CSV table of C-alpha atoms and ligand atoms in Angstrom, one decimal:
chain,number,residue,atom,x,y,z
A,1,MET,CA,14.2,112.0,279.7
A,2,GLU,CA,14.3,111.2,276.0
A,3,ARG,CA,17.3,112.8,274.4
A,4,GLU,CA,16.6,114.8,271.3
A,5,ALA,CA,20.1,116.1,270.6
A,6,VAL,CA,23.4,117.0,272.2
A,7,LEU,CA,24.9,120.3,271.4
A,8,VAL,CA,27.9,122.4,272.2
A,9,GLY,CA,28.4,126.2,272.9
A,10,ILE,CA,31.7,128.0,273.0
A,11,ASP,CA,31.8,131.5,274.6
A,12,VAL,CA,35.0,133.2,273.7
A,13,GLY,CA,35.1,136.2,276.1
A,14,THR,CA,37.7,138.8,277.1
A,15,THR,CA,38.6,137.1,280.4
A,16,LYS,CA,37.2,133.6,280.2
A,17,ILE,CA,36.5,131.0,277.5
A,18,VAL,CA,33.6,128.6,278.3
A,19,ALA,CA,32.8,125.4,276.4
A,20,LEU,CA,29.5,123.8,277.4
A,21,ILE,CA,28.0,120.5,276.3
A,22,GLY,CA,24.2,120.4,276.7
A,23,GLU,CA,21.6,117.7,276.2
A,24,VAL,CA,18.2,118.8,274.8
A,25,SER,CA,15.2,116.7,275.5
A,26,ARG,CA,12.2,116.2,273.2
A,27,ASP,CA,10.2,118.8,275.2
A,28,GLY,CA,13.1,121.3,274.8
A,29,ALA,CA,14.6,121.0,278.4
A,30,LEU,CA,18.3,121.7,278.5
A,31,THR,CA,20.7,119.8,280.7
A,32,ILE,CA,24.4,120.6,281.0
A,33,ILE,CA,26.5,117.4,280.8
A,34,GLY,CA,30.0,118.9,280.3
A,35,LYS,CA,31.6,122.3,281.0
A,36,GLY,CA,35.0,123.8,280.7
A,37,PRO,CA,35.4,127.4,281.9
A,38,VAL,CA,39.1,128.6,281.6
A,39,ALA,CA,40.8,131.9,281.9
A,40,ALA,CA,41.2,133.5,278.5
A,41,SER,CA,44.4,134.9,277.0
A,42,GLY,CA,44.8,136.2,273.5
A,43,LEU,CA,41.8,138.5,273.4
A,44,LYS,CA,41.2,142.2,273.7
A,45,LYS,CA,37.7,143.6,274.2
A,46,GLY,CA,36.2,140.4,272.8
A,47,VAL,CA,38.4,140.2,269.7
A,48,VAL,CA,41.2,137.8,269.0
A,49,VAL,CA,44.6,139.6,269.1
A,50,ASN,CA,46.8,136.5,269.5
A,51,ILE,CA,45.9,133.3,267.5
A,52,ASP,CA,48.2,130.8,269.4
A,53,GLN,CA,47.1,131.9,272.9
A,54,THR,CA,43.4,131.9,271.9
A,55,VAL,CA,43.7,128.4,270.2
A,56,HIS,CA,45.3,127.1,273.4
A,57,SER,CA,42.6,128.6,275.6
A,58,ILE,CA,39.8,127.2,273.5
A,59,ALA,CA,41.4,123.8,273.3
A,60,THR,CA,41.8,123.7,277.1
A,61,ALA,CA,38.1,124.6,277.6
A,62,VAL,CA,37.0,121.9,275.1
A,63,GLU,CA,39.2,119.3,276.7
A,64,HIS,CA,37.7,120.0,280.2
A,65,ALA,CA,34.2,119.7,278.9
A,66,GLU,CA,35.0,116.5,277.0
A,67,ARG,CA,36.6,114.9,280.0
A,68,LEU,CA,33.7,115.7,282.3
A,69,SER,CA,31.0,114.5,279.8
A,70,GLY,CA,32.7,111.5,278.1
A,71,TRP,CA,31.8,113.0,274.7
A,72,LYS,CA,34.1,114.2,272.0
A,73,ILE,CA,33.3,117.7,270.7
A,74,ASP,CA,33.2,117.8,267.0
A,75,ARG,CA,31.2,121.1,266.3
A,76,ALA,CA,29.8,124.0,268.3
A,77,PHE,CA,27.7,127.1,268.3
A,78,VAL,CA,30.3,129.9,268.8
A,79,GLY,CA,29.7,133.3,270.2
A,80,VAL,CA,31.0,136.4,268.4
A,81,GLY,CA,31.9,139.4,270.5
A,82,GLY,CA,33.4,142.8,269.9
A,83,GLN,CA,32.6,146.4,269.1
A,84,HIS,CA,32.5,145.5,265.4
A,85,ILE,CA,29.1,143.8,265.7
A,86,GLU,CA,26.2,145.8,264.2
A,87,GLY,CA,22.5,145.3,263.6
A,88,MET,CA,20.3,146.9,260.9
A,89,ASN,CA,16.8,146.4,259.7
A,90,SER,CA,15.9,145.6,256.1
A,91,LYS,CA,12.8,144.8,254.2
A,92,GLY,CA,12.3,142.4,251.3
A,93,GLN,CA,9.3,142.3,249.0
A,94,ILE,CA,8.3,139.7,246.3
A,95,ALA,CA,5.3,138.8,244.2
A,96,VAL,CA,3.8,135.5,245.3
A,97,SER,CA,4.7,133.1,242.5
A,98,GLY,CA,2.3,130.1,242.5
A,99,ALA,CA,-0.6,129.9,240.1
A,100,ASN,CA,-3.1,129.8,243.0
A,101,ARG,CA,-1.3,132.7,244.8
A,102,GLU,CA,-0.7,130.7,247.9
A,103,ILE,CA,2.4,131.6,249.9
A,104,THR,CA,4.9,128.8,249.9
A,105,ARG,CA,8.2,128.2,251.8
A,106,GLU,CA,10.1,129.2,248.6
A,107,ASP,CA,8.2,132.6,248.6
A,108,ILE,CA,9.2,133.2,252.2
A,109,SER,CA,12.8,132.3,251.5
A,110,ARG,CA,12.9,134.5,248.4
A,111,ALA,CA,11.6,137.5,250.4
A,112,ILE,CA,14.2,136.9,253.1
A,113,GLU,CA,16.9,136.7,250.3
A,114,VAL,CA,15.7,140.0,248.9
A,115,ALA,CA,16.0,141.6,252.4
A,116,ARG,CA,19.4,140.1,252.8
A,117,ALA,CA,20.6,141.5,249.4
A,118,VAL,CA,20.9,145.0,250.8
A,119,THR,CA,24.4,146.3,250.1
A,120,ILE,CA,26.7,145.0,252.7
A,121,PRO,CA,30.3,146.1,252.4
A,122,SER,CA,32.7,143.3,251.5
A,123,ASN,CA,34.6,143.7,254.7
A,124,ARG,CA,31.5,142.7,256.7
A,125,ASP,CA,30.1,139.2,257.3
A,126,VAL,CA,26.4,138.5,257.7
A,127,LEU,CA,25.9,136.6,261.0
A,128,HIS,CA,22.1,136.6,261.1
A,129,VAL,CA,19.1,137.5,258.9
A,130,LEU,CA,16.2,137.2,261.4
A,131,PRO,CA,12.6,137.5,260.1
A,132,ARG,CA,10.8,139.9,262.4
A,133,GLY,CA,7.4,139.7,260.8
A,134,PHE,CA,5.6,139.7,257.4
A,135,VAL,CA,3.3,142.1,255.6
A,136,VAL,CA,0.8,140.2,253.4
A,137,ASP,CA,-0.9,142.4,250.8
A,138,GLY,CA,-0.5,145.4,253.1
A,139,GLN,CA,-1.7,143.5,256.2
A,140,GLU,CA,1.0,144.0,258.8
A,141,GLY,CA,1.8,141.9,261.8
A,142,VAL,CA,1.7,138.5,260.2
A,143,LYS,CA,4.0,136.1,262.1
A,144,ASP,CA,3.7,133.0,259.8
A,145,PRO,CA,2.4,133.7,256.3
A,146,LEU,CA,2.8,130.1,255.1
A,147,GLY,CA,-0.3,129.0,253.1
A,148,MET,CA,-2.0,132.4,253.1
A,149,SER,CA,-3.4,133.7,249.8
A,150,ALA,CA,-1.8,136.9,248.6
A,151,ILE,CA,-0.3,138.8,245.7
A,152,ARG,CA,2.6,140.5,247.6
A,153,LEU,CA,4.7,139.2,250.4
A,154,GLU,CA,6.9,141.6,252.4
A,155,VAL,CA,9.3,140.5,255.2
A,156,GLU,CA,10.9,142.7,257.8
A,157,THR,CA,14.3,141.4,258.9
A,158,HIS,CA,16.9,142.3,261.5
A,159,ILE,CA,20.4,141.7,260.0
A,160,VAL,CA,23.4,141.4,262.2
A,161,THR,CA,26.9,141.8,260.6
A,162,ALA,CA,30.4,141.6,261.9
A,163,SER,CA,33.9,142.6,260.8
A,164,ALA,CA,35.0,139.9,258.3
A,165,THR,CA,38.5,139.8,259.5
A,166,ALA,CA,37.5,139.5,263.2
A,167,VAL,CA,35.2,136.6,262.3
A,168,GLN,CA,37.9,135.0,260.2
A,169,ASN,CA,40.4,135.1,263.1
A,170,LEU,CA,37.9,133.7,265.5
A,171,SER,CA,36.8,130.9,263.1
A,172,LYS,CA,40.5,130.1,262.5
A,173,CYS,CA,41.1,129.7,266.3
A,174,VAL,CA,38.1,127.5,266.8
A,175,GLN,CA,39.0,125.3,263.9
A,176,GLN,CA,42.7,125.1,265.0
A,177,ALA,CA,41.4,123.9,268.4
A,178,GLY,CA,39.8,121.0,266.5
A,179,VAL,CA,36.2,122.2,266.4
A,180,ARG,CA,33.9,122.9,263.4
A,181,ILE,CA,31.4,125.7,263.6
A,182,ASP,CA,27.6,124.9,263.6
A,183,GLU,CA,26.8,128.6,263.6
A,184,LEU,CA,28.4,131.9,264.7
A,185,VAL,CA,26.0,133.7,267.1
A,186,ALA,CA,26.3,137.4,268.0
A,187,ASP,CA,27.0,137.6,271.8
A,188,PRO,CA,24.1,140.1,272.5
A,189,LEU,CA,21.6,137.7,271.0
A,190,ALA,CA,23.0,134.7,272.9
A,191,SER,CA,22.8,136.6,276.2
A,192,ALA,CA,19.2,137.7,275.4
A,193,GLU,CA,18.3,134.1,274.9
A,194,ALA,CA,19.5,133.2,278.4
A,195,VAL,CA,17.9,136.0,280.4
A,196,LEU,CA,14.8,137.5,278.6
A,197,SER,CA,11.4,136.0,278.9
A,198,ASP,CA,9.1,135.6,275.9
A,199,THR,CA,6.7,138.0,277.5
A,200,GLU,CA,9.4,140.7,277.9
A,201,LYS,CA,10.5,140.2,274.3
A,202,GLU,CA,6.9,140.5,273.1
A,203,LEU,CA,6.3,143.7,275.2
A,204,GLY,CA,9.6,145.4,274.3
A,205,VAL,CA,12.7,145.1,276.4
A,206,ALA,CA,16.5,145.8,276.3
A,207,VAL,CA,19.3,143.6,277.5
A,208,ALA,CA,22.8,144.8,278.4
A,209,ASP,CA,25.5,142.1,279.1
A,210,ILE,CA,28.3,144.0,280.8
A,211,GLY,CA,31.3,141.8,280.5
A,212,ALA,CA,35.0,142.6,281.1
A,213,GLY,CA,35.8,144.3,277.9
A,214,THR,CA,32.5,145.0,276.2
A,215,THR,CA,28.8,145.7,276.9
A,216,ASP,CA,26.5,143.8,274.5
A,217,ILE,CA,23.2,145.4,273.9
A,218,ALA,CA,20.1,144.0,272.2
A,219,LEU,CA,16.5,145.4,272.0
A,220,TYR,CA,13.5,143.3,271.4
A,221,THR,CA,9.9,144.2,270.5
A,222,GLU,CA,7.0,142.0,269.3
A,223,GLY,CA,9.1,138.9,270.1
A,224,SER,CA,12.1,139.7,267.9
A,225,PRO,CA,15.4,141.7,268.0
A,226,PHE,CA,15.4,145.1,266.2
A,227,HIS,CA,18.6,146.7,267.5
A,228,THR,CA,21.9,144.9,268.2
A,229,THR,CA,25.1,146.7,269.2
A,230,VAL,CA,28.3,146.3,271.3
A,231,ILE,CA,30.0,149.2,273.1
A,232,PRO,CA,33.7,148.9,274.0
A,233,VAL,CA,33.4,149.3,277.8
A,234,GLY,CA,33.0,146.9,280.7
A,235,GLY,CA,34.2,145.8,284.1
A,236,ASN,CA,37.9,146.1,283.1
A,237,ASN,CA,37.4,149.8,282.7
A,238,VAL,CA,36.1,150.1,286.2
A,239,THR,CA,39.1,148.0,287.5
A,240,ASN,CA,41.6,150.2,285.5
A,241,ASP,CA,40.1,153.4,286.9
A,242,VAL,CA,40.3,152.0,290.5
A,243,ALA,CA,44.0,150.9,289.9
A,244,ILE,CA,44.9,154.4,288.7
A,245,GLY,CA,42.9,156.4,291.2
A,246,MET,CA,43.9,154.4,294.2
A,247,LYS,CA,47.5,153.8,293.1
A,248,VAL,CA,47.2,150.0,293.3
A,249,ASP,CA,48.0,147.2,290.8
A,250,LEU,CA,45.3,145.7,288.7
A,251,GLN,CA,44.8,142.5,290.7
A,252,THR,CA,44.5,144.5,293.9
A,253,ALA,CA,42.0,146.9,292.2
A,254,GLU,CA,39.9,143.9,291.0
A,255,ASP,CA,39.8,142.4,294.5
A,256,LEU,CA,38.9,145.7,296.2
A,257,LYS,CA,36.2,146.3,293.6
A,258,VAL,CA,34.6,142.9,293.9
A,259,LYS,CA,34.8,142.9,297.7
A,260,PHE,CA,34.1,146.5,298.7
A,261,GLY,CA,32.8,148.2,295.5
A,262,THR,CA,29.3,149.6,295.1
A,263,CYS,CA,27.6,152.2,292.9
A,264,ASP,CA,25.4,153.2,295.8
A,265,LEU,CA,27.5,156.0,297.4
A,266,LEU,CA,24.8,156.6,300.1
A,267,ALA,CA,25.5,153.1,301.4
A,268,VAL,CA,29.2,154.0,302.1
A,269,ASP,CA,30.4,155.4,305.4
A,270,THR,CA,32.5,158.5,304.7
A,271,GLU,CA,35.1,157.4,307.3
A,272,GLU,CA,35.4,153.8,306.2
A,273,LEU,CA,39.0,152.6,305.4
A,274,MET,CA,40.3,149.6,303.5
A,275,THR,CA,43.7,148.2,304.1
A,276,VAL,CA,45.7,147.3,301.0
A,277,THR,CA,48.8,145.3,301.0
A,278,MET,CA,50.9,145.1,297.8
A,279,ILE,CA,54.0,143.4,296.8
A,280,GLY,CA,57.0,145.1,298.5
A,281,ASP,CA,54.7,146.9,300.8
A,282,ASP,CA,54.4,144.6,303.8
A,283,ALA,CA,52.9,147.1,306.3
A,284,GLY,CA,49.9,147.9,304.1
A,285,ARG,CA,48.3,151.2,303.8
A,286,ASP,CA,44.8,152.5,304.5
A,287,VAL,CA,42.7,153.9,301.7
A,288,SER,CA,39.2,155.4,301.7
A,289,ARG,CA,36.4,153.1,300.6
A,290,LEU,CA,34.2,156.1,299.6
A,291,GLU,CA,37.0,157.4,297.3
A,292,MET,CA,37.1,154.1,295.5
A,293,CYS,CA,33.3,153.9,295.2
A,294,GLU,CA,33.1,157.4,293.8
A,295,ILE,CA,35.5,156.2,291.0
A,296,ILE,CA,33.3,153.1,290.4
A,297,GLU,CA,30.1,155.1,290.4
A,298,ALA,CA,31.5,157.7,287.9
A,299,ARG,CA,32.5,155.0,285.4
A,300,MET,CA,29.3,153.0,285.8
A,301,ARG,CA,27.2,156.2,285.4
A,302,GLU,CA,29.1,156.9,282.2
A,303,THR,CA,28.5,153.4,281.0
A,304,PHE,CA,24.7,153.7,281.7
A,305,GLU,CA,24.7,157.0,279.8
A,306,MET,CA,26.2,155.2,276.8
A,307,ILE,CA,23.5,152.5,277.1
A,308,ARG,CA,20.9,155.2,277.3
A,309,GLY,CA,22.4,156.7,274.1
A,310,GLU,CA,22.0,153.4,272.3
A,311,LEU,CA,18.4,153.0,273.5
A,312,GLU,CA,17.5,156.5,272.4
A,313,ALA,CA,19.2,155.9,269.0
A,314,ALA,CA,17.0,152.8,268.5
A,315,GLY,CA,13.8,154.8,269.4
A,316,HIS,CA,12.2,156.3,272.4
A,317,GLY,CA,9.9,154.3,274.6
A,318,LEU,CA,10.4,151.0,272.9
A,319,SER,CA,11.3,149.0,275.9
A,320,PRO,CA,8.3,149.2,278.4
A,321,ALA,CA,9.6,146.1,280.1
A,322,GLY,CA,12.8,148.0,280.9
A,323,LEU,CA,16.4,147.0,280.9
A,324,VAL,CA,17.7,143.6,282.0
A,325,LEU,CA,21.4,143.6,283.1
A,326,THR,CA,23.6,140.5,282.9
A,327,GLY,CA,27.3,139.7,282.4
A,328,GLY,CA,30.0,139.4,285.1
A,329,ALA,CA,30.1,143.2,285.8
A,330,ALA,CA,26.3,143.3,286.4
A,331,GLN,CA,27.1,141.7,289.8
A,332,LEU,CA,28.4,145.0,291.1
A,333,SER,CA,26.5,146.1,294.2
A,334,GLY,CA,24.1,149.0,293.7
A,335,ILE,CA,24.0,148.6,290.0
A,336,THR,CA,20.2,148.4,289.6
A,337,GLU,CA,19.7,151.6,291.6
A,338,LEU,CA,22.2,153.5,289.5
A,339,GLY,CA,20.7,152.1,286.3
A,340,ARG,CA,17.2,153.3,287.3
A,341,ASP,CA,18.6,156.7,288.2
A,342,VAL,CA,20.3,157.3,284.8
A,343,LEU,CA,17.8,155.5,282.6
A,344,GLN,CA,14.5,156.3,284.4
A,345,MET,CA,13.1,152.9,283.5
A,346,PRO,CA,12.7,149.5,285.3
A,347,VAL,CA,16.1,147.7,285.7
A,348,ARG,CA,16.8,144.2,287.0
A,349,VAL,CA,19.8,142.0,287.1
A,350,ALA,CA,19.3,138.5,285.7
A,351,ALA,CA,21.2,135.2,285.6
A,352,PRO,CA,20.5,132.3,283.2
A,353,THR,CA,17.5,130.1,284.2
A,354,ASN,CA,15.7,127.0,282.8
A,355,VAL,CA,18.7,124.8,282.7
A,356,GLY,CA,19.6,121.7,284.7
A,357,GLY,CA,22.5,119.3,285.1
A,358,LEU,CA,26.1,120.4,286.0
A,359,VAL,CA,25.1,124.0,286.7
A,360,ASP,CA,27.2,124.7,289.8
A,361,HIS,CA,28.7,128.3,289.3
A,362,LEU,CA,27.0,128.6,285.9
A,363,LEU,CA,23.7,130.2,287.1
A,364,THR,CA,25.3,133.6,287.6
A,365,PRO,CA,25.2,136.6,285.2
A,366,ALA,CA,28.8,135.9,284.0
A,367,TYR,CA,27.5,132.8,282.1
A,368,ALA,CA,24.5,134.4,280.3
A,369,THR,CA,26.3,134.2,276.9
A,370,SER,CA,27.7,130.7,277.5
A,371,ILE,CA,24.3,129.2,278.4
A,372,GLY,CA,22.5,131.4,275.9
A,373,LEU,CA,24.5,129.8,273.1
A,374,LEU,CA,23.1,126.4,274.0
A,375,GLN,CA,19.6,127.8,274.2
A,376,TRP,CA,20.0,129.5,270.8
A,377,GLY,CA,21.1,126.1,269.4
A,378,ALA,CA,18.2,124.3,271.0
A,379,ARG,CA,15.8,126.9,269.5
A,380,SER,CA,17.2,126.7,266.0
A,381,LEU,CA,16.9,122.9,266.3
A,382,ALA,CA,13.2,123.3,267.1
A,383,VAL,CA,12.6,125.8,264.2
A,384,THR,CA,14.4,123.6,261.7
A,385,ASP,CA,12.6,120.5,263.0
A,386,SER,CA,9.2,122.0,262.3
A,387,GLY,CA,10.3,122.8,258.8
A,388,ARG,CA,9.9,126.5,258.8
A,389,TYR,CA,12.1,128.8,256.8
A,390,GLU,CA,14.5,126.0,255.9
A,391,SER,CA,16.7,128.0,253.7
A,392,ALA,CA,17.0,131.0,256.1
A,393,PRO,CA,20.8,131.3,256.4
A,394,SER,CA,20.9,131.6,260.1
A,395,MET,CA,19.2,128.3,261.0
A,396,GLY,CA,21.3,125.2,261.9
A,397,GLY,CA,20.2,121.9,260.3
A,398,LEU,CA,18.9,119.2,262.5
A,399,GLY,CA,21.0,116.5,260.9
A,400,ARG,CA,24.1,118.5,261.4
A,401,ILE,CA,23.4,119.1,265.1
A,402,ARG,CA,22.5,115.4,265.7
A,403,ASP,CA,26.0,114.7,264.4
A,404,ALA,CA,27.6,117.4,266.6
A,405,LEU,CA,29.3,114.9,268.8
A,406,ARG,CA,30.8,111.5,268.6
A,407,SER,CA,30.9,109.4,271.7
A,408,ILE,CA,34.5,108.5,272.6
A,409,PHE,CA,33.2,105.1,273.7
A,410,PRO,CA,32.3,103.6,270.4
B,1,ATP,N1,31.1,140.4,292.2
B,1,ATP,C1,31.5,141.2,291.2
B,1,ATP,N2,31.3,142.5,291.3
B,1,ATP,C2,31.7,143.4,290.4
B,1,ATP,N3,32.2,143.0,289.2
B,1,ATP,C3,32.5,141.7,289.0
B,1,ATP,C4,32.1,140.7,290.0
B,1,ATP,N4,32.4,139.5,289.5
B,1,ATP,C5,32.9,139.7,288.3
B,1,ATP,N5,33.0,141.0,288.0
B,1,ATP,C6,33.5,141.7,286.8
B,1,ATP,O1,33.0,141.0,285.6
B,1,ATP,C7,33.9,141.1,284.5
B,1,ATP,C8,33.9,139.8,283.8
B,1,ATP,O2,32.7,139.6,283.3
B,1,ATP,P1,32.4,138.4,282.2
B,1,ATP,O3,32.9,137.1,282.7
B,1,ATP,O4,31.0,138.5,281.8
B,1,ATP,O5,33.4,138.9,281.0
B,1,ATP,P2,33.9,138.2,279.7
B,1,ATP,O6,32.8,137.4,279.1
B,1,ATP,O7,35.2,137.5,279.9
B,1,ATP,O8,34.2,139.5,278.8
B,1,ATP,P3,33.5,140.1,277.5
B,1,ATP,O9,32.1,139.5,277.4
B,1,ATP,O10,33.5,141.6,277.7
B,1,ATP,O11,34.3,139.7,276.3
B,1,ATP,C9,35.2,141.6,285.1
B,1,ATP,O12,35.5,142.9,284.7
B,1,ATP,C10,35.0,141.5,286.6
B,1,ATP,O13,35.7,142.4,287.3
B,2,MG,MG1,31.2,137.7,277.8
């Protein structure tokens, strides 16, 4: 395989931080050559609440990935999570400037700049300005207007913003861990990259990455995102409910949930008991499995109702390809059945695919964001390489990415 570039992704989640080093071949194939998943501390619902602890977790993840690969990490694509992430759509229109009225790269960039110039409060950072499509002299649905003759060029963009202070704190942690930032990528878009097919994105589809602290949602149609949002609930809420309802500690609740939990109440025997042993309680005690699963089902039903609210807010009937679930908490048994029941649309659970190398344990829903960050990086590399929309703010430069790493064996 001819290597095109080596790039790095860092997924800073509520319960785990994952640094991945990936090699991208000339034909776009991705191979993992280094990985460092570590338990996270210092975050709450995807947002940094303790700088020192987060720096330490990131540095440990980076160190693991470096040791495994023999590379030194210099810069990385970093995922941004948290409820503060928001998407909006904006249009930009310009008059085509050249004497022969032929659309140039500069015209495209100017149109994107106009779309970007919508009033964004000073406490928000722009993460992405993604061109969704162009309108050329009133002709809609143009994907690549370069070289077309026209008087007016209009671009439709999807803009993703985040809380400036949350972004600053995350950036600070990454930099203090010794890593520079290639690009900050909103978690919902990274997850989408890992689990949605191009056909689904074209047709119209939604993705929900149900993590520990948050659920990241993105909707795509005609190949591009048009709605991005994060809701502040995830698997931790389920575990908390189980702990309170069953009167057990959090670790016991987590274990019971993963081992015996399901959202499919019909699959649970009404008489079935589970024995829980807790510290200072040697004899153990029997609790009802159905009682626990009712707690789980209620919380997950509410979560799906919140997801349905988001899909409805974005527009009815816009995801004929249904909802794709991923994230660690999507591994809960019976989740697709409950999702279909609440949403009345096709639902499937997906894990990352199309990646080789050191993928043991990584091809599960919990790593969708982690692997998606590398796939996002590989894609922006391809876009920049072909020279399109060079000045679009969200695209990483090829030169920069080529220099992303230095070998520690000079
Ligand atoms: N087999 C399983 N069944 C049910 N839930 C599970 C299973 N495995 C993991 N989970 C849940 O998945 C959650 C962790 O998911 P994930 O690793 O995607 O979170 P994260 O990336 O750390 O958090 P976030 O993305 O919200 O910041 C936990 O709440 C955990 O209980
Ligand atoms: Mg996550």
